[in-house]
XYZ file of C-alpha atoms in Angstrom:
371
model
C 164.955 147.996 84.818
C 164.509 145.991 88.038
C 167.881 148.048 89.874
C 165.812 151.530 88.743
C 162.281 149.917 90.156
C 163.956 148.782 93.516
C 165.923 151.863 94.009
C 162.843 153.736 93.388
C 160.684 151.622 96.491
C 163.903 151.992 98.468
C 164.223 155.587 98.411
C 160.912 156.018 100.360
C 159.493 159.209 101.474
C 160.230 162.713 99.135
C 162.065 164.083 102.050
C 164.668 161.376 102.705
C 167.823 162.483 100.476
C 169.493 159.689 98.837
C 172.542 159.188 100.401
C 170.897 159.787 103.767
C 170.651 163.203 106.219
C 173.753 165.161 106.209
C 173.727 165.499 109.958
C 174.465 162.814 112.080
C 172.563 164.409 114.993
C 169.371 164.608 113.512
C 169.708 161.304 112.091
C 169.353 159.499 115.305
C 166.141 162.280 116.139
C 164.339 162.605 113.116
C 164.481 159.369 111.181
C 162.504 156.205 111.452
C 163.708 152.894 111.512
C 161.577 151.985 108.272
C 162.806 155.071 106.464
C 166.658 153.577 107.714
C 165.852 150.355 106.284
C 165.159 152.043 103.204
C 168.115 154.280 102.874
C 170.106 150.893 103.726
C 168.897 148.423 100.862
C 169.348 152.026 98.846
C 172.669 151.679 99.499
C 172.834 147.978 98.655
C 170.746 148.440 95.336
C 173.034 150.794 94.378
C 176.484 148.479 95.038
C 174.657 146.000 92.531
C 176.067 145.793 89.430
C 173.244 146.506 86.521
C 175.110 144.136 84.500
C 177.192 141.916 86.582
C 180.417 139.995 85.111
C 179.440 136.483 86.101
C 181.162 133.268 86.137
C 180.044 131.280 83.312
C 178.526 128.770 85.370
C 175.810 131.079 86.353
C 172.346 130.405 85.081
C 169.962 133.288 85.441
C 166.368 132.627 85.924
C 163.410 135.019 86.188
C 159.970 134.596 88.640
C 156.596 135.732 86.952
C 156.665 138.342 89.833
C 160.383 139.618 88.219
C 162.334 138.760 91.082
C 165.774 137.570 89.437
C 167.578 134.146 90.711
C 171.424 133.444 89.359
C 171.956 129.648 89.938
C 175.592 129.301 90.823
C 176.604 125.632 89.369
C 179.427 124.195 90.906
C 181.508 121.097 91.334
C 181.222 120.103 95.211
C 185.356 119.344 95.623
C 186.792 122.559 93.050
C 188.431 125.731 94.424
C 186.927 127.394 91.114
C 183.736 126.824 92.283
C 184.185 128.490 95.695
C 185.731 131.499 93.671
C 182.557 131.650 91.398
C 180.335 131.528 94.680
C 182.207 134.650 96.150
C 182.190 136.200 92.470
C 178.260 135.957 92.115
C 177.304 137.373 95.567
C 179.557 140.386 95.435
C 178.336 141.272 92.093
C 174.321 140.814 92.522
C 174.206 141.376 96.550
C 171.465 138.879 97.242
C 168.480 139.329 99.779
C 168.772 135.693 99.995
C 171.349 132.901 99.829
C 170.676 129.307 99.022
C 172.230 126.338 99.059
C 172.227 122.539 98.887
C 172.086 121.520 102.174
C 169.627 120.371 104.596
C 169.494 120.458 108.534
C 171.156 117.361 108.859
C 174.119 118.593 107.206
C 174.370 122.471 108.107
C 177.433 121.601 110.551
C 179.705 121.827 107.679
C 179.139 125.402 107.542
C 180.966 126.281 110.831
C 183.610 123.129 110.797
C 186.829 124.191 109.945
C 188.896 122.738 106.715
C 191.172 121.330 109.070
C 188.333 119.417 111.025
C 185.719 118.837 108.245
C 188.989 117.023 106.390
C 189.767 114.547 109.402
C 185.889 114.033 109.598
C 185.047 113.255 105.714
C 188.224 110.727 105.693
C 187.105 108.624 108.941
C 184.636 106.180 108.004
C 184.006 104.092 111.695
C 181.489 102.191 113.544
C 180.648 105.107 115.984
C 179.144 106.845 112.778
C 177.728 103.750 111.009
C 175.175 102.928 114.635
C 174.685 106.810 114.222
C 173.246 106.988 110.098
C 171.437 103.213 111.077
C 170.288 105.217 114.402
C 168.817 108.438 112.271
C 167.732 106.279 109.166
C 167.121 103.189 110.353
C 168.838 100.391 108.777
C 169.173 99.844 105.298
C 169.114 103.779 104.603
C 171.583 104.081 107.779
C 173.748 102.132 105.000
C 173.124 103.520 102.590
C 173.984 106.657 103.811
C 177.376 105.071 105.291
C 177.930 103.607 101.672
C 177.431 107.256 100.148
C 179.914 108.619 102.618
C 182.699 105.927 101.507
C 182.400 107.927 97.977
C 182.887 111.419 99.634
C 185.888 109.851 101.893
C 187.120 108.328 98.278
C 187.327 111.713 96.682
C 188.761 113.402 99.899
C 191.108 110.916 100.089
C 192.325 111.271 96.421
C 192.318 114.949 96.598
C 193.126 116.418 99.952
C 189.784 118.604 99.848
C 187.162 118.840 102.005
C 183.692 118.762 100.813
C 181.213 121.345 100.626
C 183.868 124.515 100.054
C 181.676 126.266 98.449
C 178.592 126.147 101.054
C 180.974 127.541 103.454
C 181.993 130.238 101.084
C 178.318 131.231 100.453
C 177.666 131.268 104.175
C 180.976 133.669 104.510
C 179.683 136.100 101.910
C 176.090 136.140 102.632
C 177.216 137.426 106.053
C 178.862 140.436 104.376
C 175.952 141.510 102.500
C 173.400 143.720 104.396
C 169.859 142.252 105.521
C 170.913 139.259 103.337
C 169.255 135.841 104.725
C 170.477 132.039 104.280
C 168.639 129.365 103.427
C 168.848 125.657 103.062
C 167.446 124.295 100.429
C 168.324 120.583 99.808
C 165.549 118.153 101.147
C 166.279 116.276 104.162
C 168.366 113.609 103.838
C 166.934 110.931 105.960
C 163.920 111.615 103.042
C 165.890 110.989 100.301
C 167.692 107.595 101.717
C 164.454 106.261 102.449
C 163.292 107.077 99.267
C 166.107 105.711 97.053
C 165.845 102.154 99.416
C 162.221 101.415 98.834
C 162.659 102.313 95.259
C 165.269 99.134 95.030
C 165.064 95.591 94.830
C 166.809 93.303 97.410
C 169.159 92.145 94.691
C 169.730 95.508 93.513
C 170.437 96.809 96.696
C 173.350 94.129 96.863
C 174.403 94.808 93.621
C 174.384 98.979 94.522
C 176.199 97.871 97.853
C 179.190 96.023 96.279
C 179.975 98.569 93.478
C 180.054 101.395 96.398
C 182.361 99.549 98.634
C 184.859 98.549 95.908
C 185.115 101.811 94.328
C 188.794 102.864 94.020
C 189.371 104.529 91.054
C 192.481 107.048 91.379
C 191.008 110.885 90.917
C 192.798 114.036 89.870
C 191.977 117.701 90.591
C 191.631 118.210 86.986
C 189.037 115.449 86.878
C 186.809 117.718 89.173
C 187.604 120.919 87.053
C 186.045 118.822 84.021
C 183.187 118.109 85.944
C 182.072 121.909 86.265
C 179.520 120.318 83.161
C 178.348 117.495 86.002
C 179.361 117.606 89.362
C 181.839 114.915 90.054
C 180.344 113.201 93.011
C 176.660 112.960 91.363
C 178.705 111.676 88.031
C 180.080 108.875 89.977
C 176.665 108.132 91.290
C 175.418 108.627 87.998
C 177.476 105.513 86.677
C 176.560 103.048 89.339
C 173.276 104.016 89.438
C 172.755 104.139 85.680
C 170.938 100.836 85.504
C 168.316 101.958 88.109
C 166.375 104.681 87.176
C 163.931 104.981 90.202
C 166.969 105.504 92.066
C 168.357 107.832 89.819
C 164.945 109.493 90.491
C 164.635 109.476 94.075
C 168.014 110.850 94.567
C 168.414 113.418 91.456
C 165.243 114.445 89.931
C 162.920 114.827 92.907
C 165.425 116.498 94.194
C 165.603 119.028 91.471
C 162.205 119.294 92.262
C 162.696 120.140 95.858
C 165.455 122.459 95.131
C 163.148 124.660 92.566
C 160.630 125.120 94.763
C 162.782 126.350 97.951
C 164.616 128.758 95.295
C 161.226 130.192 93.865
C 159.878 130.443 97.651
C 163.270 132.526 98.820
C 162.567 134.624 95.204
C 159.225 136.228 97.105
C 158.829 139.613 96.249
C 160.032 141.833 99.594
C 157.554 143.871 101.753
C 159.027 146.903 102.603
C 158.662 148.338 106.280
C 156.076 151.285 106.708
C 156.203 154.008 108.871
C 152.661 154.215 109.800
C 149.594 151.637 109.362
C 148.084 153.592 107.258
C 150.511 154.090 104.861
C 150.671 151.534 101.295
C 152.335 148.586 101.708
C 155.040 148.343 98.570
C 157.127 145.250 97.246
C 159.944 144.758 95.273
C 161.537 141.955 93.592
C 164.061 140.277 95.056
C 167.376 138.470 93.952
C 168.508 135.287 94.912
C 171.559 133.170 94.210
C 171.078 129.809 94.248
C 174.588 126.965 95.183
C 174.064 123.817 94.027
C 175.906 120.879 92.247
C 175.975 121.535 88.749
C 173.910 118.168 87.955
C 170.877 119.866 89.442
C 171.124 122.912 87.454
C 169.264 121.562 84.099
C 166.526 119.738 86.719
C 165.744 123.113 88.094
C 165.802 124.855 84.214
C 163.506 122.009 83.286
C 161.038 122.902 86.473
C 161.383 126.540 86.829
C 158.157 127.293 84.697
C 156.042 124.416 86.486
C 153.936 124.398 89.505
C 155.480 122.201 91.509
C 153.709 120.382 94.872
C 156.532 118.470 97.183
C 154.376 116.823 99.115
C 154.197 113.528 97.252
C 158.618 113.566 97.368
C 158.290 114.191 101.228
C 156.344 110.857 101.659
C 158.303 107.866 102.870
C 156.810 104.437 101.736
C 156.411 101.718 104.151
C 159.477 99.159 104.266
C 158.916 96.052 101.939
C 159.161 92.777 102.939
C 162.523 91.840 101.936
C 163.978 95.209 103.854
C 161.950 93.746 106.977
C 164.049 89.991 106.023
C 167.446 92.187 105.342
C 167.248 93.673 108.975
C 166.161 91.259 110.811
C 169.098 89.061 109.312
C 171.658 91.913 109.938
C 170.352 92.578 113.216
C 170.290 88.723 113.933
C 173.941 88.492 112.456
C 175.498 91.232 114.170
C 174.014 90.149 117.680
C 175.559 86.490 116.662
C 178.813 87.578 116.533
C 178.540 89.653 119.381
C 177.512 86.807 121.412
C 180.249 84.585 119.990
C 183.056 87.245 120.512
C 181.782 87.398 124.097
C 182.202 83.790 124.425
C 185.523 83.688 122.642
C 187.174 86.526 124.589
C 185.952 85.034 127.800
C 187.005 81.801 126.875
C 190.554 83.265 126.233
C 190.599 85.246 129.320
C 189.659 81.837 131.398
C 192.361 79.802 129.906
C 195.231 83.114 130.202
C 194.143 82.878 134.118
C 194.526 79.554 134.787
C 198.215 79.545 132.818
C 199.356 81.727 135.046
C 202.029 80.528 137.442
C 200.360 82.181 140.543
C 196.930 79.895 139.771
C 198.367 77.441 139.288
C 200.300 77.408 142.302
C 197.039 78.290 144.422
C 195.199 75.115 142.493
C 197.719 72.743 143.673
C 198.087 74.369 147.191
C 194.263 73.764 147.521
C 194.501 69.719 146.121
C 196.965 69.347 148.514
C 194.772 70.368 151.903
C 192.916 67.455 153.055
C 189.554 68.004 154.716
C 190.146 67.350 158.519
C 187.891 64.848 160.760
């Protein structure tokens, strides 16, 4: 019904054929660049399947204006899940693409394997002072501890993360007046977040689990996670004891990621030729990539009105994150200072070994001030 209702407001005028003026000439004379916009998405309506063969980790969901969203859930370290990303945008030819990422991690899009592999593997101190430097200490981190995870699966695998972002971003370039959007909420937001919701001791306790995590993983173990995304799963069992963090970092952002998908699903305004001809819509259809633990979030929230504004909201830092970093910043300045000292001292007593100083310091005892 929707494919006959689109190709109907895509067809425009009674005098445009279908498949476009048969002579080339008057094309470029005679034709109007809304009525070639029309006989375009025509053309693209008509390369949609009416009932597409998709992957079974597709969930289709429906606006209340009928604009049609297939939620592609996938597993964010799986080869099958970039195949069911390319699968799902050739069948349904989007007007929009999605996917969970925000601005702080859209470089991953253009970063080849090769690159992106090197990158997710080296953990240093260059990128630690940049994630404290963004986030600000404890989320800085955080984040650093989160990335220790991702370098832990990389490592085990030989995969670099976010395969099948990169594969969206591919296809959605192939498919005509089809636009790509990030969807995931800002990261610095969600770090924040998922600090203040945490105790000092819990933070500890979340700290030491992360940085001794070294449990062996197997591509298979990913392929099993297509039910739960393998990198939220982890998360998932650390973080089971603390549900406001479990909350900060999955379910508001379920939230988040509904209401980006239902504000790509806007019905589409369709050039006019004149001002004074009727403005027409038409539903839209979106695909949605995102890791398959946020799929039954966004089921849940589909049918709600949903306001992100409370989820953007940092909180002030509590007391004991003001105590943790001013003792981290007091401890790492310490040990600055005292490697200073050390490697000077060092240096000071290499000099004076040397056989050349030491023959200038007794040349110099041996001159004798004369009167």
């Amino acid at each position: 019904m929707q494919e006959e209702q689109l190709a109907e407001a895509a067809a425009g005028p009674a005098g445009v054929p279908a498949d476009g003026p048969t002579d080339a000439s008057d094309a470029s004379q005679n034709i109007s660049d809304a009525d070639a916009f029309k006989i375009l998405l025509e053309m693209k309506i008509k390369k949609r399947q009416k009932k597409p063969n998709l992957p079974s980790t597709v969930t289709e969901l429906v606006t209340e204006e009928g604009s049609k969203v297939f939620v592609v859930g996938t597993a964010h370290f799986s080869d099958s899940s970039k195949r069911d990303v390319v699968k799902t945008i050739q069948e349904v030819q989007p007007d929009v693409v999605v996917v969970e990422l925000c601005q702080y991690r859209v470089s991953m899009l253009k970063m080849d394997e090769k690159t992106l592999l090197k990158e997710a593997k080296e953990i240093n101190l260059e990128k630690l002072q940049q994630a404290i430097k963004q986030n600000g200490v404890m989320s800085g981190l955080m984040q650093m501890l989160l990335l220790k995870v991702s370098a832990h699966i990389t490592e085990q695998l030989g995969m670099a993360p976010g395969g099948e972002f990169r594969e969206a971003f591919k296809e959605a370039g192939k498919v005509p007046f089809c636009k790509f959007h990030l969807g995931d909420r800002p990261i610095p937001v969600t770090f924040k977040r998922a600090i203040a919701a945490l105790s000092f001791w819990q933070k500890i306790k979340l700290a030491w689990g992360l940085c001794f995590l070294s449990d062996p993983i197997s591509k298979d173990d990913v392929e099993k996670c297509k039910q739960k995304d393998l990198l939220e799963q982890m998360m998932a069992e650390m973080i089971g004891e603390f549900p406001d963090l479990h909350r900060t970092i999955v379910s508001e952002r379920d939230i988040y990621l509904t209401y980006m998908l239902k504000q790509a699903a806007k019905r589409i305004e369709l050039p006019r030729a004149s001002e004074t001809e009727p403005r027409k819509c038409i539903p839209s259809v979106v695909v949605g990539v995102v890791g398959m633990g946020h799929v039954p979030g966004i089921e849940k929230n589909w049918n709600t009105d949903l306001n992100i504004q409370e989820i953007m909201s940092v909180p002030p830092p509590s007391t004991s994150s003001k105590v943790l970093r001013f003792v981290i910043k007091a401890t790492v300045f310490g040990l600055m200072g005292y490697g200073c000292y050390r490697i000077g001292q060092r240096t000071v007593q290499f000099i004076l070994s040397m056989p050349t100083t030491q023959n200038c310091l007794q040349k110099l005892t041996e001159i004798r001030p004369r009167h």
